[in-house]
mmCIF file of C-alpha atoms in Angstrom:
data_model
loop_
_atom_site.group_PDB
_atom_site.id
_atom_site.type_symbol
_atom_site.label_atom_id
_atom_site.label_comp_id
_atom_site.label_asym_id
_atom_site.label_seq_id
_atom_site.Cartn_x
_atom_site.Cartn_y
_atom_site.Cartn_z
ATOM 1 C CA MET G 1 68.277 -5.342 -56.716
ATOM 2 C CA LEU G 2 68.958 -8.875 -55.479
ATOM 3 C CA ARG G 3 72.201 -10.013 -54.400
ATOM 4 C CA GLY G 4 73.717 -13.433 -55.523
ATOM 5 C CA TRP G 5 71.329 -14.268 -58.399
ATOM 6 C CA GLY G 6 74.196 -16.084 -60.063
ATOM 7 C CA VAL G 7 73.787 -19.475 -58.442
ATOM 8 C CA LEU G 8 70.089 -19.202 -58.314
ATOM 9 C CA LEU G 9 69.765 -18.329 -61.958
ATOM 10 C CA LYS G 10 71.674 -21.517 -63.051
ATOM 11 C CA ASN G 11 69.112 -23.604 -61.377
ATOM 12 C CA LEU G 12 66.359 -21.536 -62.925
ATOM 13 C CA LEU G 13 67.441 -21.611 -66.470
ATOM 14 C CA GLN G 14 66.696 -25.420 -66.319
ATOM 15 C CA HIS G 15 63.030 -25.004 -65.501
ATOM 16 C CA GLY G 16 62.151 -22.168 -67.903
ATOM 17 C CA GLN G 17 62.395 -20.876 -71.488
ATOM 18 C CA VAL G 18 64.600 -18.135 -72.610
ATOM 19 C CA LEU G 19 62.496 -15.528 -74.719
ATOM 20 C CA THR G 20 64.284 -12.608 -76.727
ATOM 21 C CA PHE G 21 62.858 -9.235 -77.696
ATOM 22 C CA ARG G 22 64.041 -6.828 -80.183
ATOM 23 C CA GLU G 23 64.334 -3.025 -79.115
ATOM 24 C CA GLY G 24 60.956 -1.499 -79.123
ATOM 25 C CA GLU G 25 58.969 -4.764 -79.008
ATOM 26 C CA MET G 26 56.123 -5.199 -76.777
ATOM 27 C CA VAL G 27 56.795 -7.840 -74.166
ATOM 28 C CA ARG G 28 53.446 -7.573 -72.163
ATOM 29 C CA TYR G 29 50.296 -5.231 -72.659
ATOM 30 C CA GLN G 30 48.766 -3.306 -69.783
ATOM 31 C CA GLY G 31 45.959 -5.655 -68.583
ATOM 32 C CA ASP G 32 47.402 -8.949 -69.843
ATOM 33 C CA PRO G 33 47.076 -11.708 -67.316
ATOM 34 C CA ILE G 34 50.336 -12.541 -65.570
ATOM 35 C CA ASP G 35 50.785 -16.255 -66.214
ATOM 36 C CA ASP G 36 54.343 -16.883 -65.913
ATOM 37 C CA ILE G 37 57.335 -15.477 -63.905
ATOM 38 C CA LEU G 38 59.345 -13.274 -66.167
ATOM 39 C CA VAL G 39 63.079 -12.629 -65.173
ATOM 40 C CA LEU G 40 64.972 -9.930 -67.222
ATOM 41 C CA LEU G 41 68.432 -11.575 -68.039
ATOM 42 C CA GLU G 42 70.013 -9.122 -70.508
ATOM 43 C CA GLY G 43 69.003 -5.742 -71.925
ATOM 44 C CA SER G 44 66.383 -3.487 -70.308
ATOM 45 C CA LEU G 45 62.723 -2.929 -70.395
ATOM 46 C CA ARG G 46 60.594 0.172 -69.915
ATOM 47 C CA THR G 47 57.155 0.329 -68.479
ATOM 48 C CA GLU G 48 54.460 2.909 -69.038
ATOM 49 C CA HIS G 49 51.036 3.149 -67.748
ATOM 50 C CA VAL G 50 48.106 4.307 -70.239
ATOM 51 C CA SER G 51 45.200 5.907 -68.605
ATOM 52 C CA GLU G 52 41.516 5.834 -69.479
ATOM 53 C CA ASN G 53 41.766 9.022 -71.471
ATOM 54 C CA GLY G 54 44.860 7.521 -73.417
ATOM 55 C CA LYS G 55 47.536 9.716 -71.609
ATOM 56 C CA VAL G 56 50.777 7.581 -71.460
ATOM 57 C CA LEU G 57 52.922 7.995 -68.302
ATOM 58 C CA GLU G 58 56.569 6.572 -68.233
ATOM 59 C CA ILE G 59 56.866 4.542 -65.045
ATOM 60 C CA ASP G 60 60.052 2.821 -64.667
ATOM 61 C CA THR G 61 63.194 1.239 -66.388
ATOM 62 C CA ILE G 62 63.827 -2.516 -65.377
ATOM 63 C CA ARG G 63 67.572 -3.627 -65.556
ATOM 64 C CA PRO G 64 68.872 -7.352 -65.101
ATOM 65 C CA VAL G 65 68.485 -9.289 -63.034
ATOM 66 C CA GLN G 66 64.897 -8.413 -61.699
ATOM 67 C CA ILE G 67 61.583 -10.042 -61.882
ATOM 68 C CA VAL G 68 58.797 -8.147 -63.746
ATOM 69 C CA ALA G 69 55.937 -7.061 -61.695
ATOM 70 C CA SER G 70 57.053 -9.441 -58.831
ATOM 71 C CA GLY G 71 54.859 -7.707 -56.308
ATOM 72 C CA LEU G 72 51.755 -8.694 -58.384
ATOM 73 C CA VAL G 73 52.534 -12.084 -59.739
ATOM 74 C CA PHE G 74 50.493 -13.859 -56.902
ATOM 75 C CA SER G 75 47.731 -11.519 -56.456
ATOM 76 C CA ARG G 76 44.149 -12.659 -56.751
ATOM 77 C CA ASP G 77 43.464 -11.696 -60.409
ATOM 78 C CA PRO G 78 46.929 -10.845 -61.797
ATOM 79 C CA VAL G 79 47.389 -8.609 -64.474
ATOM 80 C CA TYR G 80 50.205 -6.165 -65.776
ATOM 81 C CA PRO G 81 49.390 -2.911 -64.401
ATOM 82 C CA VAL G 82 51.583 -1.360 -67.327
ATOM 83 C CA ASN G 83 52.773 -1.682 -70.941
ATOM 84 C CA VAL G 84 56.206 -3.719 -70.721
ATOM 85 C CA ILE G 85 58.539 -2.806 -73.847
ATOM 86 C CA ALA G 86 61.784 -3.835 -74.716
ATOM 87 C CA LYS G 87 64.148 -0.711 -74.280
ATOM 88 C CA GLU G 88 66.880 -2.420 -76.138
ATOM 89 C CA ASP G 89 67.382 -6.072 -77.243
ATOM 90 C CA SER G 90 66.543 -8.163 -74.174
ATOM 91 C CA LYS G 91 66.563 -11.644 -73.079
ATOM 92 C CA ILE G 92 64.018 -12.918 -70.600
ATOM 93 C CA LEU G 93 63.424 -16.046 -68.665
ATOM 94 C CA SER G 94 59.975 -17.224 -68.400
ATOM 95 C CA ILE G 95 58.828 -19.766 -65.771
ATOM 96 C CA PRO G 96 55.347 -21.053 -65.304
ATOM 97 C CA LYS G 97 53.851 -19.902 -61.938
ATOM 98 C CA GLU G 98 53.085 -23.326 -60.707
ATOM 99 C CA LYS G 99 56.749 -24.585 -61.495
ATOM 100 C CA PHE G 100 58.086 -21.441 -59.750
ATOM 101 C CA LEU G 101 56.083 -22.338 -56.715
ATOM 102 C CA ASP G 102 57.588 -25.652 -56.713
ATOM 103 C CA LEU G 103 61.056 -24.199 -56.811
ATOM 104 C CA LEU G 104 60.327 -21.727 -54.040
ATOM 105 C CA MET G 105 59.280 -24.572 -51.806
ATOM 106 C CA LYS G 106 62.483 -26.516 -52.656
ATOM 107 C CA ASP G 107 64.954 -23.715 -52.379
ATOM 108 C CA ARG G 108 65.183 -21.620 -49.234
ATOM 109 C CA ASN G 109 67.467 -19.033 -50.729
ATOM 110 C CA LEU G 110 65.391 -18.454 -53.848
ATOM 111 C CA LEU G 111 62.159 -18.160 -51.455
ATOM 112 C CA LEU G 112 64.169 -15.685 -49.478
ATOM 113 C CA PHE G 113 65.349 -13.614 -52.574
ATOM 114 C CA PHE G 114 61.817 -13.705 -53.957
ATOM 115 C CA LEU G 115 60.142 -12.343 -50.673
ATOM 116 C CA GLU G 116 62.965 -9.859 -50.262
ATOM 117 C CA ASP G 117 62.297 -8.655 -53.828
ATOM 118 C CA VAL G 118 58.621 -8.171 -53.484
ATOM 119 C CA SER G 119 59.180 -6.494 -49.889
ATOM 120 C CA GLU G 120 61.478 -4.043 -51.291
ATOM 121 C CA HIS G 121 59.180 -2.921 -54.030
ATOM 122 C CA PHE G 122 56.354 -2.880 -51.562
ATOM 123 C CA ARG G 123 58.552 -0.599 -49.362
ATOM 124 C CA ILE G 124 59.444 1.756 -52.253
ATOM 125 C CA VAL G 125 55.636 2.130 -53.253
ATOM 126 C CA SER G 126 54.479 2.608 -49.952
ATOM 127 C CA GLU G 127 57.105 5.378 -48.972
ATOM 128 C CA LYS G 128 56.036 7.201 -52.282
ATOM 129 C CA LEU G 129 52.530 7.078 -51.064
ATOM 130 C CA PHE G 130 53.297 8.290 -47.576
ATOM 131 C CA PHE G 131 55.537 11.101 -49.138
ATOM 132 C CA LEU G 132 52.537 12.145 -51.361
ATOM 133 C CA THR G 133 50.024 12.221 -48.760
ATOM 134 C CA THR G 134 51.809 13.531 -45.745
ATOM 135 C CA LYS G 135 53.979 16.199 -47.169
ATOM 136 C CA THR G 136 52.721 19.876 -48.203
ATOM 137 C CA LEU G 137 53.435 20.720 -51.748
ATOM 138 C CA LYS G 138 56.225 22.920 -50.944
ATOM 139 C CA GLU G 139 58.116 20.150 -48.791
ATOM 140 C CA LYS G 140 57.530 17.757 -51.840
ATOM 141 C CA VAL G 141 59.259 20.484 -54.165
ATOM 142 C CA ILE G 142 62.276 20.906 -51.785
ATOM 143 C CA HIS G 143 62.641 17.269 -51.361
ATOM 144 C CA TYR G 144 62.509 16.851 -55.117
ATOM 145 C CA LEU G 145 65.074 19.487 -55.742
ATOM 146 C CA VAL G 146 67.583 18.434 -53.095
ATOM 147 C CA HIS G 147 67.311 14.767 -54.167
ATOM 148 C CA HIS G 148 68.035 15.641 -57.904
ATOM 149 C CA MET G 149 70.542 18.621 -57.633
ATOM 150 C CA ASN G 150 74.211 17.888 -57.939
ATOM 151 C CA GLU G 151 77.133 18.850 -55.644
ATOM 152 C CA ASP G 152 76.951 22.455 -56.779
ATOM 153 C CA GLY G 153 73.199 22.668 -56.059
ATOM 154 C CA GLU G 154 72.235 22.497 -59.587
ATOM 155 C CA LEU G 155 69.715 20.617 -61.473
ATOM 156 C CA VAL G 156 67.892 20.744 -64.716
ATOM 157 C CA LEU G 157 64.224 19.416 -64.417
ATOM 158 C CA PRO G 158 63.869 16.241 -66.579
ATOM 159 C CA VAL G 159 60.193 16.946 -67.290
ATOM 160 C CA SER G 160 58.098 19.975 -67.746
ATOM 161 C CA VAL G 161 56.409 21.665 -64.694
ATOM 162 C CA GLU G 162 53.089 20.406 -66.249
ATOM 163 C CA GLU G 163 54.242 16.793 -66.005
ATOM 164 C CA LEU G 164 55.925 17.462 -62.529
ATOM 165 C CA SER G 165 52.727 18.643 -61.301
ATOM 166 C CA ARG G 166 51.108 15.291 -62.202
ATOM 167 C CA ILE G 167 53.858 13.589 -60.134
ATOM 168 C CA PHE G 168 53.132 15.770 -57.185
ATOM 169 C CA GLY G 169 49.340 15.285 -57.739
ATOM 170 C CA CYS G 170 48.754 19.084 -57.782
ATOM 171 C CA ALA G 171 47.522 21.785 -60.399
ATOM 172 C CA ARG G 172 50.272 23.307 -62.344
ATOM 173 C CA PRO G 173 49.581 26.994 -61.272
ATOM 174 C CA ALA G 174 49.977 25.653 -57.652
ATOM 175 C CA LEU G 175 53.244 24.085 -58.558
ATOM 176 C CA SER G 176 54.364 27.343 -60.300
ATOM 177 C CA ARG G 177 53.521 29.242 -57.286
ATOM 178 C CA VAL G 178 55.815 27.209 -55.034
ATOM 179 C CA PHE G 179 58.865 27.823 -57.344
ATOM 180 C CA GLN G 180 58.012 31.558 -57.333
ATOM 181 C CA ASP G 181 57.912 31.491 -53.404
ATOM 182 C CA LEU G 182 61.158 29.489 -53.241
ATOM 183 C CA GLU G 183 62.769 32.136 -55.589
ATOM 184 C CA ARG G 184 61.373 35.118 -53.570
ATOM 185 C CA GLU G 185 62.579 33.742 -50.316
ATOM 186 C CA GLY G 186 66.041 33.397 -51.736
ATOM 187 C CA PHE G 187 66.193 29.317 -51.704
ATOM 188 C CA ILE G 188 66.576 28.821 -55.533
ATOM 189 C CA GLU G 189 67.215 30.622 -58.918
ATOM 190 C CA LYS G 190 65.165 29.339 -61.588
ATOM 191 C CA LYS G 191 65.727 29.910 -65.393
ATOM 192 C CA GLY G 192 63.273 27.595 -67.412
ATOM 193 C CA ARG G 193 64.114 24.034 -66.350
ATOM 194 C CA ARG G 194 67.444 25.220 -64.925
ATOM 195 C CA ILE G 195 67.312 25.556 -61.262
ATOM 196 C CA ARG G 196 70.152 26.439 -58.685
ATOM 197 C CA VAL G 197 69.564 25.756 -55.068
ATOM 198 C CA LEU G 198 71.220 28.793 -53.285
ATOM 199 C CA ARG G 199 70.311 27.560 -49.542
ATOM 200 C CA ASN G 200 68.845 24.231 -48.687
ATOM 201 C CA PRO G 201 65.903 24.814 -46.725
ATOM 202 C CA LEU G 202 65.787 21.480 -45.173
ATOM 203 C CA GLU G 203 69.134 22.232 -43.489
ATOM 204 C CA ASP G 204 67.859 25.676 -42.608
ATOM 205 C CA GLY G 205 64.959 24.212 -40.483
ATOM 206 C CA LYS G 206 62.720 26.500 -42.499
ATOM 207 C CA ILE G 207 60.077 23.884 -43.375
ATOM 208 C CA MET M 1 41.189 -10.787 -46.816
ATOM 209 C CA LEU M 2 42.558 -14.468 -46.971
ATOM 210 C CA ARG M 3 39.987 -17.385 -47.623
ATOM 211 C CA GLY M 4 40.355 -20.609 -45.621
ATOM 212 C CA TRP M 5 42.507 -19.473 -42.710
ATOM 213 C CA GLY M 6 40.967 -21.994 -40.635
ATOM 214 C CA VAL M 7 42.739 -25.135 -41.590
ATOM 215 C CA LEU M 8 45.973 -23.169 -41.832
ATOM 216 C CA LEU M 9 45.789 -21.298 -38.354
ATOM 217 C CA LYS M 10 45.183 -24.720 -36.508
ATOM 218 C CA ASN M 11 48.764 -25.740 -37.826
ATOM 219 C CA LEU M 12 50.090 -22.195 -37.116
ATOM 220 C CA LEU M 13 48.897 -22.123 -33.584
ATOM 221 C CA GLN M 14 51.278 -25.011 -32.800
ATOM 222 C CA HIS M 15 54.344 -22.998 -33.914
ATOM 223 C CA GLY M 16 53.803 -19.639 -32.291
ATOM 224 C CA GLN M 17 52.828 -17.956 -29.180
ATOM 225 C CA VAL M 18 49.562 -16.136 -28.578
ATOM 226 C CA LEU M 19 50.144 -12.638 -27.115
ATOM 227 C CA THR M 20 46.974 -10.738 -25.586
ATOM 228 C CA PHE M 21 46.907 -6.693 -25.700
ATOM 229 C CA ARG M 22 44.347 -4.458 -23.860
ATOM 230 C CA GLU M 23 42.397 -1.878 -25.712
ATOM 231 C CA GLY M 24 44.692 1.084 -26.238
ATOM 232 C CA GLU M 25 47.915 -0.757 -25.632
ATOM 233 C CA MET M 26 50.800 -0.280 -28.158
ATOM 234 C CA VAL M 27 51.483 -3.399 -29.879
ATOM 235 C CA ARG M 28 54.624 -2.088 -31.983
ATOM 236 C CA TYR M 29 56.193 1.263 -32.376
ATOM 237 C CA GLN M 30 56.815 2.806 -35.770
ATOM 238 C CA GLY M 31 60.554 2.168 -36.294
ATOM 239 C CA ASP M 32 60.461 -1.168 -34.213
ATOM 240 C CA PRO M 33 62.492 -3.910 -36.230
ATOM 241 C CA ILE M 34 59.903 -6.653 -37.468
ATOM 242 C CA ASP M 35 61.187 -9.887 -35.898
ATOM 243 C CA ASP M 36 58.301 -12.040 -35.990
ATOM 244 C CA ILE M 37 55.219 -12.754 -37.938
ATOM 245 C CA LEU M 38 51.984 -11.216 -36.290
ATOM 246 C CA VAL M 39 48.868 -12.765 -37.185
ATOM 247 C CA LEU M 40 45.719 -10.973 -35.681
ATOM 248 C CA LEU M 41 43.232 -13.569 -34.315
ATOM 249 C CA GLU M 42 40.810 -11.576 -32.422
ATOM 250 C CA GLY M 43 39.943 -7.937 -31.875
ATOM 251 C CA SER M 44 41.128 -5.246 -34.143
ATOM 252 C CA LEU M 45 44.266 -2.924 -34.461
ATOM 253 C CA ARG M 46 44.710 0.509 -35.765
ATOM 254 C CA THR M 47 47.927 2.011 -37.422
ATOM 255 C CA GLU M 48 49.138 5.757 -37.334
ATOM 256 C CA HIS M 49 51.904 7.374 -39.002
ATOM 257 C CA VAL M 50 54.005 9.860 -36.961
ATOM 258 C CA SER M 51 55.694 12.356 -39.340
ATOM 259 C CA GLU M 52 58.963 14.163 -38.719
ATOM 260 C CA ASN M 53 57.383 17.117 -37.370
ATOM 261 C CA GLY M 54 55.163 15.073 -34.927
ATOM 262 C CA LYS M 55 52.079 15.169 -37.066
ATOM 263 C CA VAL M 56 49.875 11.864 -36.585
ATOM 264 C CA LEU M 57 47.941 10.445 -39.318
ATOM 265 C CA GLU M 58 45.494 7.641 -38.971
ATOM 266 C CA ILE M 59 46.350 4.970 -41.604
ATOM 267 C CA ASP M 60 44.163 1.709 -41.268
ATOM 268 C CA THR M 61 42.374 -0.669 -39.316
ATOM 269 C CA ILE M 62 43.473 -4.438 -39.288
ATOM 270 C CA ARG M 63 40.843 -6.786 -38.556
ATOM 271 C CA PRO M 64 41.164 -10.824 -38.117
ATOM 272 C CA VAL M 65 42.526 -12.800 -39.694
ATOM 273 C CA GLN M 66 45.312 -10.681 -41.194
ATOM 274 C CA ILE M 67 49.120 -10.539 -40.957
ATOM 275 C CA VAL M 68 50.450 -7.241 -39.458
ATOM 276 C CA ALA M 69 52.743 -5.329 -42.276
ATOM 277 C CA SER M 70 53.047 -8.505 -44.279
ATOM 278 C CA GLY M 71 54.447 -6.641 -47.329
ATOM 279 C CA LEU M 72 57.481 -5.519 -45.423
ATOM 280 C CA VAL M 73 58.202 -8.585 -43.097
ATOM 281 C CA PHE M 74 60.935 -9.848 -45.535
ATOM 282 C CA SER M 75 62.215 -6.563 -46.732
ATOM 283 C CA ARG M 76 65.880 -6.023 -46.343
ATOM 284 C CA ASP M 77 65.810 -3.963 -43.148
ATOM 285 C CA PRO M 78 62.491 -4.425 -42.003
ATOM 286 C CA VAL M 79 60.879 -2.090 -39.478
ATOM 287 C CA TYR M 80 57.339 -1.391 -38.828
ATOM 288 C CA PRO M 81 56.293 1.911 -40.806
ATOM 289 C CA VAL M 82 53.533 2.854 -38.324
ATOM 290 C CA ASN M 83 52.461 2.587 -34.778
ATOM 291 C CA VAL M 84 50.297 -0.479 -34.311
ATOM 292 C CA ILE M 85 47.711 0.042 -31.485
ATOM 293 C CA ALA M 86 44.998 -2.286 -30.039
ATOM 294 C CA LYS M 87 41.871 -0.778 -31.038
ATOM 295 C CA GLU M 88 40.133 -3.302 -28.708
ATOM 296 C CA ASP M 89 41.264 -6.024 -26.603
ATOM 297 C CA SER M 90 43.189 -8.369 -29.090
ATOM 298 C CA LYS M 91 44.927 -11.662 -29.457
ATOM 299 C CA ILE M 92 47.717 -12.010 -31.591
ATOM 300 C CA LEU M 93 49.685 -14.956 -32.824
ATOM 301 C CA SER M 94 53.595 -14.329 -32.781
ATOM 302 C CA ILE M 95 55.672 -16.816 -34.991
ATOM 303 C CA PRO M 96 59.643 -16.296 -35.354
ATOM 304 C CA LYS M 97 60.395 -15.363 -38.959
ATOM 305 C CA GLU M 98 62.810 -18.238 -39.461
ATOM 306 C CA LYS M 99 60.195 -20.658 -38.174
ATOM 307 C CA PHE M 100 57.648 -19.051 -40.720
ATOM 308 C CA LEU M 101 59.879 -19.466 -43.519
ATOM 309 C CA ASP M 102 60.180 -23.265 -42.626
ATOM 310 C CA LEU M 103 56.400 -23.587 -42.641
ATOM 311 C CA LEU M 104 56.193 -21.836 -46.044
ATOM 312 C CA MET M 105 58.450 -24.270 -47.610
ATOM 313 C CA LYS M 106 56.357 -27.189 -45.996
ATOM 314 C CA ASP M 107 52.776 -26.152 -46.893
ATOM 315 C CA ARG M 108 51.953 -24.991 -50.458
ATOM 316 C CA ASN M 109 48.685 -23.400 -49.428
ATOM 317 C CA LEU M 110 50.218 -21.411 -46.677
ATOM 318 C CA LEU M 111 52.878 -20.157 -49.118
ATOM 319 C CA LEU M 112 50.174 -19.351 -51.781
ATOM 320 C CA PHE M 113 48.130 -17.533 -48.971
ATOM 321 C CA PHE M 114 50.960 -15.493 -47.766
ATOM 322 C CA LEU M 115 51.844 -14.478 -51.122
ATOM 323 C CA GLU M 116 48.434 -13.736 -52.296
ATOM 324 C CA ASP M 117 48.258 -11.495 -48.936
ATOM 325 C CA VAL M 118 51.501 -9.563 -49.799
ATOM 326 C CA SER M 119 50.382 -9.067 -53.513
ATOM 327 C CA GLU M 120 47.170 -7.975 -52.747
ATOM 328 C CA HIS M 121 48.509 -5.281 -50.274
ATOM 329 C CA PHE M 122 50.853 -4.454 -53.009
ATOM 330 C CA ARG M 123 48.111 -3.906 -55.552
ATOM 331 C CA ILE M 124 46.204 -1.574 -53.263
ATOM 332 C CA VAL M 125 49.143 0.645 -52.357
ATOM 333 C CA SER M 126 50.080 0.678 -56.054
ATOM 334 C CA GLU M 127 46.630 1.491 -57.346
ATOM 335 C CA LYS M 128 46.384 4.466 -54.845
ATOM 336 C CA LEU M 129 49.741 5.824 -55.790
ATOM 337 C CA PHE M 130 48.611 5.402 -59.636
ATOM 338 C CA PHE M 131 45.535 7.343 -58.797
ATOM 339 C CA LEU M 132 47.419 10.024 -57.028
ATOM 340 C CA THR M 133 49.991 10.565 -59.770
ATOM 341 C CA THR M 134 47.760 10.253 -62.893
ATOM 342 C CA LYS M 135 44.440 12.168 -62.066
ATOM 343 C CA THR M 136 43.850 15.821 -61.950
ATOM 344 C CA LEU M 137 42.535 17.216 -58.465
ATOM 345 C CA LYS M 138 39.168 17.451 -60.040
ATOM 346 C CA GLU M 139 39.106 13.805 -61.103
ATOM 347 C CA LYS M 140 40.246 12.834 -57.663
ATOM 348 C CA VAL M 141 37.606 14.417 -55.958
ATOM 349 C CA ILE M 142 34.929 13.358 -58.389
ATOM 350 C CA HIS M 143 36.193 9.623 -57.769
ATOM 351 C CA TYR M 144 36.017 10.176 -54.120
ATOM 352 C CA LEU M 145 32.574 11.709 -54.081
ATOM 353 C CA VAL M 146 31.057 9.009 -56.317
ATOM 354 C CA HIS M 147 32.801 6.380 -54.243
ATOM 355 C CA HIS M 148 31.604 7.526 -50.852
ATOM 356 C CA MET M 149 28.151 8.692 -51.876
ATOM 357 C CA ASN M 150 24.903 6.530 -50.981
ATOM 358 C CA GLU M 151 22.481 5.380 -53.355
ATOM 359 C CA ASP M 152 20.641 8.957 -53.206
ATOM 360 C CA GLY M 153 24.026 10.546 -54.162
ATOM 361 C CA GLU M 154 24.521 12.103 -50.692
ATOM 362 C CA LEU M 155 27.397 11.875 -48.411
ATOM 363 C CA VAL M 156 28.937 13.580 -45.290
ATOM 364 C CA LEU M 157 32.711 14.080 -45.680
ATOM 365 C CA PRO M 158 34.430 11.849 -42.805
ATOM 366 C CA VAL M 159 37.231 14.294 -42.510
ATOM 367 C CA SER M 160 37.847 18.172 -42.801
ATOM 368 C CA VAL M 161 38.670 19.646 -46.157
ATOM 369 C CA GLU M 162 42.137 20.268 -44.592
ATOM 370 C CA GLU M 163 42.450 16.746 -43.894
ATOM 371 C CA LEU M 164 41.154 15.844 -47.383
ATOM 372 C CA SER M 165 43.589 18.070 -49.122
ATOM 373 C CA ARG M 166 46.403 16.007 -47.482
ATOM 374 C CA ILE M 167 44.873 12.788 -48.773
ATOM 375 C CA PHE M 168 44.833 14.410 -52.461
ATOM 376 C CA GLY M 169 48.256 15.883 -51.929
ATOM 377 C CA CYS M 170 47.119 19.529 -52.822
ATOM 378 C CA ALA M 171 46.647 22.706 -50.865
ATOM 379 C CA ARG M 172 43.511 23.435 -49.137
ATOM 380 C CA PRO M 173 42.622 26.496 -51.173
ATOM 381 C CA ALA M 174 42.981 24.372 -54.225
ATOM 382 C CA LEU M 175 40.479 21.789 -52.885
ATOM 383 C CA SER M 176 37.940 24.427 -51.855
ATOM 384 C CA ARG M 177 38.221 25.772 -55.501
ATOM 385 C CA VAL M 178 37.426 22.467 -56.938
ATOM 386 C CA PHE M 179 34.326 22.112 -54.751
ATOM 387 C CA GLN M 180 33.087 25.539 -55.878
ATOM 388 C CA ASP M 181 33.578 24.703 -59.561
ATOM 389 C CA LEU M 182 31.642 21.386 -59.198
ATOM 390 C CA GLU M 183 28.944 23.445 -57.423
ATOM 391 C CA ARG M 184 28.727 26.195 -60.075
ATOM 392 C CA GLU M 185 28.967 23.622 -62.929
ATOM 393 C CA GLY M 186 25.759 22.010 -61.213
ATOM 394 C CA PHE M 187 27.202 18.851 -60.299
ATOM 395 C CA ILE M 188 27.084 19.229 -56.504
ATOM 396 C CA GLU M 189 25.465 20.891 -53.605
ATOM 397 C CA LYS M 190 27.684 21.447 -50.573
ATOM 398 C CA LYS M 191 26.764 22.582 -47.122
ATOM 399 C CA GLY M 192 29.547 22.296 -44.856
ATOM 400 C CA ARG M 193 30.620 18.464 -44.876
ATOM 401 C CA ARG M 194 27.378 17.532 -46.276
ATOM 402 C CA ILE M 195 27.295 16.952 -50.189
ATOM 403 C CA ARG M 196 24.827 15.807 -52.550
ATOM 404 C CA VAL M 197 25.797 14.827 -56.021
ATOM 405 C CA LEU M 198 23.197 15.948 -58.436
ATOM 406 C CA ARG M 199 24.666 14.652 -61.651
ATOM 407 C CA ASN M 200 27.620 12.248 -61.876
ATOM 408 C CA PRO M 201 30.154 13.652 -63.975
ATOM 409 C CA LEU M 202 31.710 10.481 -64.589
ATOM 410 C CA GLU M 203 28.542 9.241 -66.527
ATOM 411 C CA ASP M 204 28.124 12.703 -68.096
ATOM 412 C CA GLY M 205 31.536 12.144 -69.881
ATOM 413 C CA LYS M 206 32.394 15.670 -68.640
ATOM 414 C CA ILE M 207 35.805 14.949 -67.332
#
């Protein structure tokens, strides 16, 4: 996500400690306090959210070079909002927060990079929230299909309709109805998870 | 939101320019580039999001002392995601971004305050997003009611069911069905927008 980490990293490495995690190892638990800045150097991490009723939801994959939970590090009572797990063998640079603040004040580029990283994450999360609260379910589904289809207009849903209804924040039957409507109106063909978009409703001006 | 702005502001005022806006005046348009840091000193601002089809959605009220769109100021291509309008006569301190960066590097307290402000906004937006994507519609409605009711378990919906269905990201009929279910199950009484929560399903362990 950030450009030019190279030069900045060289400097950062002197001030932190490199931790190694084996594939599958837990890096941080949801609810753990955020005491240090974690910069993923090698490997990859996955994050999952565990809800009160124990339901686990995959959230994201973190790839190098990225700061873990950068947007929350300096919040008032900072805790990890998700479990962070090594997806493969990984190396992570850990820098104490106070030390990191010192470095931000000394290095304008690092400060800009960090602020940009936080802002970009903020932008992505805000846009998702806008999307979820301002679109009708039908609009969400169409945007999703058009975004995920290949050049021939085909896609295989990566998750079940049940899971998808969670992502869209609606009931499963409501989502099934939208798929049926889109099929009836001749926009898509759907066989199980395999979908072909026949006409793009966004270009049709139909929604 | 931020504590102790007093001392910091005294210093900031020397480096910026105070702008005044009359009630109803447009401060920034959605899509305007974010060129400077705007700190609301007096009055209040409201923000509204205009969607592609021209639909206007009220988003938020900003009160002193707060930075406008702090989470987006340093994103890669920073633009205002909403219209910003003076809700009453208001005074706003404007500081050029480069100058503000200089100040962040000189003043550890200002840096911490700014990072905390951005992180707090990030936390709020992320939590809303988690809420929308991990709860069933019924759970969302119950959380909403319990959060908005008074000590006697009563509330008046501040918006129409239509508007509320947008907030929950569902169709209006689905939301009406949830209200009917909750009434049938003896959790609420509903007359128009006036709702009384008879038993709290969250304490009942029913959801």
